[in-house]
PDB file of C-alpha atoms in Angstrom:
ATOM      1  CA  UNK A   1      37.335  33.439  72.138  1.00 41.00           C
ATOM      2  CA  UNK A   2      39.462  33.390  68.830  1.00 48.00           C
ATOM      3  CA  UNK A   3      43.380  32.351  68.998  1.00 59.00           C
ATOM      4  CA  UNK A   4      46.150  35.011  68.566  1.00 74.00           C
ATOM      5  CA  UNK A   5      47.613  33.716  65.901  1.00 83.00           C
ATOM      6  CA  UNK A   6      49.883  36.918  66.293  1.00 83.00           C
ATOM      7  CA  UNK A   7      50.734  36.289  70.163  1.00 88.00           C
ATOM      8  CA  UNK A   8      51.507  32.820  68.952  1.00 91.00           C
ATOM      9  CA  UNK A   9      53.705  33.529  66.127  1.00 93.00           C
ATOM     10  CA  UNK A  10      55.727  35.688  68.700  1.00 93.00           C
ATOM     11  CA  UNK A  11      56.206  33.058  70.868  1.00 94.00           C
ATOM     12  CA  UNK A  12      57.338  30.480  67.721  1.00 95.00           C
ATOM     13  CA  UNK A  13      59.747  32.734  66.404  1.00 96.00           C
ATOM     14  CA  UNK A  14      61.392  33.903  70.438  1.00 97.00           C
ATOM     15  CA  UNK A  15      62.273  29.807  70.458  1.00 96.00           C
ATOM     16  CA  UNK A  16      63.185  29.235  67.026  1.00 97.00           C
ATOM     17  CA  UNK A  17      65.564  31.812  67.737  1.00 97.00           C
ATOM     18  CA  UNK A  18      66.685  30.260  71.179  1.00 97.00           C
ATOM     19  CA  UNK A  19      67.524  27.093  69.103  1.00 96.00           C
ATOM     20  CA  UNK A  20      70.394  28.834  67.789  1.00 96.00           C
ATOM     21  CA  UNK A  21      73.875  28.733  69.413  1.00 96.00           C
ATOM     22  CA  UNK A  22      75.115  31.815  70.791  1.00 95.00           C
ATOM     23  CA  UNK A  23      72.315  34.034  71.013  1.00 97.00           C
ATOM     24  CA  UNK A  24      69.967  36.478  73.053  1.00 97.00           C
ATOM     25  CA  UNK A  25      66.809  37.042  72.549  1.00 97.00           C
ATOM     26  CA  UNK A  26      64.385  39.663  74.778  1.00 96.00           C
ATOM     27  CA  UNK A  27      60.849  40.081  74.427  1.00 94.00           C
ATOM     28  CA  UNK A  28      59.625  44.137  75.334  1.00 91.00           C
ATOM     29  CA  UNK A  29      56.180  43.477  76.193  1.00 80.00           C
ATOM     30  CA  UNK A  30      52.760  45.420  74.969  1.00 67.00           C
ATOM     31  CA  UNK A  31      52.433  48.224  76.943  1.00 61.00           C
ATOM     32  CA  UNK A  32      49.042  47.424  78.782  1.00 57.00           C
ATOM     33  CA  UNK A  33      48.364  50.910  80.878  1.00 52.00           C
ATOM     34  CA  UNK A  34      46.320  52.217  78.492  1.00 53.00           C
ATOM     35  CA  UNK A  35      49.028  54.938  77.465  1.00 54.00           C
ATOM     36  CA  UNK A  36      48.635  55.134  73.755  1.00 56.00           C
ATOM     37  CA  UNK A  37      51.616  57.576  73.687  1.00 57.00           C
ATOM     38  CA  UNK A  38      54.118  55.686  75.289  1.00 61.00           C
ATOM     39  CA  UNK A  39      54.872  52.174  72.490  1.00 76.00           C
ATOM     40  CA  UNK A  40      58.157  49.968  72.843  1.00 87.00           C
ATOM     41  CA  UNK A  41      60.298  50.313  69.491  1.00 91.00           C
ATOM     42  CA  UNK A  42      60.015  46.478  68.757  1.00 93.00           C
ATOM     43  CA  UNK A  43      58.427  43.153  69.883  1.00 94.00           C
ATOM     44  CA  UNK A  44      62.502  41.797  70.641  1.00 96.00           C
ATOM     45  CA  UNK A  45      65.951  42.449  71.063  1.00 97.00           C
ATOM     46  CA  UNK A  46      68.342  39.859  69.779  1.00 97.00           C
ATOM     47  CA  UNK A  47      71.675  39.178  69.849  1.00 97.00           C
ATOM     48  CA  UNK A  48      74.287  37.946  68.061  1.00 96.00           C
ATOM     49  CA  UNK A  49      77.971  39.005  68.239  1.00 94.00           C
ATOM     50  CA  UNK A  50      79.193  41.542  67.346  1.00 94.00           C
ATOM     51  CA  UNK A  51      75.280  42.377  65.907  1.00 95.00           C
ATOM     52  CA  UNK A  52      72.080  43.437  67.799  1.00 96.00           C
ATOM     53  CA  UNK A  53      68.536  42.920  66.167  1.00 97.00           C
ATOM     54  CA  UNK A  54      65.508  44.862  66.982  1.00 97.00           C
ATOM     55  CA  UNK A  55      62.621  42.935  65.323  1.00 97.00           C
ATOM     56  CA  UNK A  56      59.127  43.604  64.708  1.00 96.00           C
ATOM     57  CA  UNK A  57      56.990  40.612  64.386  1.00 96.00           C
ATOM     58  CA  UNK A  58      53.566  41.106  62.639  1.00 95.00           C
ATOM     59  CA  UNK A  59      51.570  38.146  60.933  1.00 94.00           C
ATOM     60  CA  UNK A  60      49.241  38.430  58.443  1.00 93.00           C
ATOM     61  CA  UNK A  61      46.337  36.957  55.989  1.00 92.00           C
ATOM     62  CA  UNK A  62      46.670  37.473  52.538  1.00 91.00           C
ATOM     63  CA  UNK A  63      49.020  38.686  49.627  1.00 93.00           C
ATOM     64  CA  UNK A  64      49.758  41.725  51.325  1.00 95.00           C
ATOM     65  CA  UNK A  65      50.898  43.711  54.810  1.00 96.00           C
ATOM     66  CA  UNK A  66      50.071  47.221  54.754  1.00 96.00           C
ATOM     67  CA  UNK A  67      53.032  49.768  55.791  1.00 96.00           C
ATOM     68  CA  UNK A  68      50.216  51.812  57.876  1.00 95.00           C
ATOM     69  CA  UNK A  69      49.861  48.724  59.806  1.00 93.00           C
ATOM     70  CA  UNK A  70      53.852  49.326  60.914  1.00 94.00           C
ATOM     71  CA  UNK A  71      53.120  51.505  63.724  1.00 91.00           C
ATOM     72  CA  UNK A  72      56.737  51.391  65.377  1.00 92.00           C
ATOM     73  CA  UNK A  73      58.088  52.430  61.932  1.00 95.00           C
ATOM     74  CA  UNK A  74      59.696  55.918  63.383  1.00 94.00           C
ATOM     75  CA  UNK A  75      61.028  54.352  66.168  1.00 95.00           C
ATOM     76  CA  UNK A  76      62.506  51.726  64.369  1.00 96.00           C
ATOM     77  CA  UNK A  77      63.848  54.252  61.488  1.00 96.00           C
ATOM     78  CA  UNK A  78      66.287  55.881  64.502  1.00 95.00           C
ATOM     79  CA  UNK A  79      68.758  53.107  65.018  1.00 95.00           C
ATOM     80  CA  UNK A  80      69.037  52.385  61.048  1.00 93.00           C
ATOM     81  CA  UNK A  81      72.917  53.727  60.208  1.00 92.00           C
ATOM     82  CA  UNK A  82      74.206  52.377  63.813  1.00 94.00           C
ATOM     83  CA  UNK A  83      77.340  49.875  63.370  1.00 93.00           C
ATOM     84  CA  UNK A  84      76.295  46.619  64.651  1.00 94.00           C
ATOM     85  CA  UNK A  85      72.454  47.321  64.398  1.00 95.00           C
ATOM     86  CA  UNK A  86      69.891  45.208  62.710  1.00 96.00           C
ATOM     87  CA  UNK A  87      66.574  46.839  62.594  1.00 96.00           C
ATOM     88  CA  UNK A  88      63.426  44.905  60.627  1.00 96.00           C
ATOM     89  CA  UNK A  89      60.362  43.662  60.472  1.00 97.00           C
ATOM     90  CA  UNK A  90      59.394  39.774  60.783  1.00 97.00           C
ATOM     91  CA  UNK A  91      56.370  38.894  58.948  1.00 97.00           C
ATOM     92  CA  UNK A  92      54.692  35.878  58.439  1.00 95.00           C
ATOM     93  CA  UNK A  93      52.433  35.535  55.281  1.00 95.00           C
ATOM     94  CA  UNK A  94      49.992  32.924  56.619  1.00 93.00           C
ATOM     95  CA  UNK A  95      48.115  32.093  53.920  1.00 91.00           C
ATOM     96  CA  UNK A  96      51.439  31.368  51.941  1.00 93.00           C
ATOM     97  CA  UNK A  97      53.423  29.780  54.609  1.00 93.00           C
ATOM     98  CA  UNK A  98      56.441  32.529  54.227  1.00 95.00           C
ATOM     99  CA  UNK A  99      58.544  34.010  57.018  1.00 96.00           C
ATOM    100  CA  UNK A 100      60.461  37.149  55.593  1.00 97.00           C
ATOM    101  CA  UNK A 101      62.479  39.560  56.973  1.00 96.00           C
ATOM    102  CA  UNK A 102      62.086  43.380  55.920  1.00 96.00           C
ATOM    103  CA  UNK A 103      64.804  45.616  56.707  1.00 96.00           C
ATOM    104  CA  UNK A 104      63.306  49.168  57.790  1.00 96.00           C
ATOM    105  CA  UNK A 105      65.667  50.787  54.946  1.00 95.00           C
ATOM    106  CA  UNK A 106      63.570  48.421  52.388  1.00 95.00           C
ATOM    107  CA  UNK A 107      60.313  49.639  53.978  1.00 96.00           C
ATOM    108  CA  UNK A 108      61.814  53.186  53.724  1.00 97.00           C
ATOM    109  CA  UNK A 109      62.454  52.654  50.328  1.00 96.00           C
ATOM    110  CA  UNK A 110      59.106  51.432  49.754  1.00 96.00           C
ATOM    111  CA  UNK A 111      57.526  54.590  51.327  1.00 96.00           C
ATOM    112  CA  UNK A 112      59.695  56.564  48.969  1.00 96.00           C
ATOM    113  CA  UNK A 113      58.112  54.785  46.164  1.00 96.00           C
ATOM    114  CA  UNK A 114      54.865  55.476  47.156  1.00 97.00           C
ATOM    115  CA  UNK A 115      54.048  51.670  48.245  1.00 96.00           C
ATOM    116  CA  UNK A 116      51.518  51.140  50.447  1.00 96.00           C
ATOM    117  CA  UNK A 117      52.165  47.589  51.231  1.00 96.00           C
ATOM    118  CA  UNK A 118      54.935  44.402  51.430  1.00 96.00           C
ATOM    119  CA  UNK A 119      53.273  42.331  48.585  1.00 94.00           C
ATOM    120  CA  UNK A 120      54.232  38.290  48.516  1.00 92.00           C
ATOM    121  CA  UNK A 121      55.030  38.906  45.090  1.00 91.00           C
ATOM    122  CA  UNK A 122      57.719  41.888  46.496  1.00 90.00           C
ATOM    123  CA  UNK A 123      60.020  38.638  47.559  1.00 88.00           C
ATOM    124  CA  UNK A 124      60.979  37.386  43.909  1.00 83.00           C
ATOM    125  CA  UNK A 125      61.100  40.207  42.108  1.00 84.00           C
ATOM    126  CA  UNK A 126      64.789  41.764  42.836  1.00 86.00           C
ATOM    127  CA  UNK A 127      63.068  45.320  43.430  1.00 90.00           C
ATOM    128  CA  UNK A 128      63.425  45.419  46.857  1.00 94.00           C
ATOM    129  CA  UNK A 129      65.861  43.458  50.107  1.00 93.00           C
ATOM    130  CA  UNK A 130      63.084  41.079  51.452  1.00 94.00           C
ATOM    131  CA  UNK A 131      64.876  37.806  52.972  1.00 94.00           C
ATOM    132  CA  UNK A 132      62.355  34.803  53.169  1.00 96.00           C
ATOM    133  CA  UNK A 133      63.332  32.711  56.334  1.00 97.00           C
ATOM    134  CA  UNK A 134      64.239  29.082  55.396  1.00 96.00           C
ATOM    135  CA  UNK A 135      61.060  27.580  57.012  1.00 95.00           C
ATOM    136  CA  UNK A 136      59.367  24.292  57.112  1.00 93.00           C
ATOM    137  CA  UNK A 137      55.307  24.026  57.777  1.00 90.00           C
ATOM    138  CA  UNK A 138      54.617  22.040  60.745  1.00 86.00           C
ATOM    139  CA  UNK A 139      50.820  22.084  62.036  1.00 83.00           C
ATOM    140  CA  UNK A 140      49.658  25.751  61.673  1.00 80.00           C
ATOM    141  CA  UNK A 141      53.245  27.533  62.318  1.00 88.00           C
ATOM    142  CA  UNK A 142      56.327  26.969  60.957  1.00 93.00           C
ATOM    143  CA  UNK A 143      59.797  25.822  61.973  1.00 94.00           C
ATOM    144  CA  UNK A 144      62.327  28.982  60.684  1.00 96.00           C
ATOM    145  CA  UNK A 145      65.757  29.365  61.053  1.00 97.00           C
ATOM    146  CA  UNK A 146      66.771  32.979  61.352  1.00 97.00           C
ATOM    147  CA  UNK A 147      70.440  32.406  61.432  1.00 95.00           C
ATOM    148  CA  UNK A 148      70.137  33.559  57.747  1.00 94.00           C
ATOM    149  CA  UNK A 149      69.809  36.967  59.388  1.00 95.00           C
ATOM    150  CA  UNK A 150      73.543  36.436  60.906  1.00 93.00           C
ATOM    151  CA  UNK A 151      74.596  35.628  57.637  1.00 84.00           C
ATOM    152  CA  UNK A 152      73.447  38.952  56.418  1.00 76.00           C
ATOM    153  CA  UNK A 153      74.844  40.705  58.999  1.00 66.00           C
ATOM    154  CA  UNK A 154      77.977  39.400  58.382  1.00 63.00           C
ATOM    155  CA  UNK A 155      78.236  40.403  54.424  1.00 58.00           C
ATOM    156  CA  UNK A 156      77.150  44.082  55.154  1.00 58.00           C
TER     157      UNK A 156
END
């Protein structure tokens, strides 16, 4: 049977995140009842004073991670606006080595410019607000530290 990488990367970035001082970090696990209408709004819940994260972690080969592929996007789109609420999407660009963080306002930006997809190439170019996550390679995952997500937070 293959490897998750996708299971696994949810479990690296849950403890890179519980490396950091002062946090919170809750996993809402995959509804397994076979309920395709009922979906949690994210994989986590962090926190941070005085912010809260809800992050979507997805992983995935190549240059690019299609939007359709963001099936929480809707549910994730209701909380942007809220004081003290973070709302994006994690994704790790395997075949690069990247981390970045999406805010759902970039991916609703995106949407409204008729993207279809978060391209590698997205992270240079100034267009759009896509944060890569300091990282370092290890074996097959990387090391990240997401406390540049605090930072953010901080300067909104």
């Amino acid at each position: 049977m293959a490897t998750n990488k996708g299971k696994q990367f949810e479990q690296k970035m849950k403890s890179d995140w519980l490396l950091l001082p002062d946090v919170s970090i809750d996993r809402l696990y995959d509804q397994v009842s076979g309920y395709k209408t009922i979906s949690n709004i994210s994989d986590f819940i962090g926190y941070h004073y005085p912010n809260i994260f809800y992050l979507e972690c997805k992983s995935h080969e190549g240059n690019t991670f299609p939007l359709s592929n963001l099936s929480q996007y809707d549910k994730l789109k209701e909380k942007v606006g809220i004081h003290g609420v973070r709302v994006g999407v994690i994704i790790w660009f395997i075949s690069h080595d990247k981390v970045v963080y999406v805010p759902i306002s970039t991916i609703t930006k995106m949407k409204e410019d008729n993207k279809k997809s978060v391209n590698i190439k997205d992270l240079n170019d100034g267009t759009y607000r896509i944060i890569e996550i300091p990282s370092t390679k290890k074996r097959v995952f990387l090391d990240s530290d997401y406390s540049v997500l605090f930072d953010l937070a901080e300067n909104e």
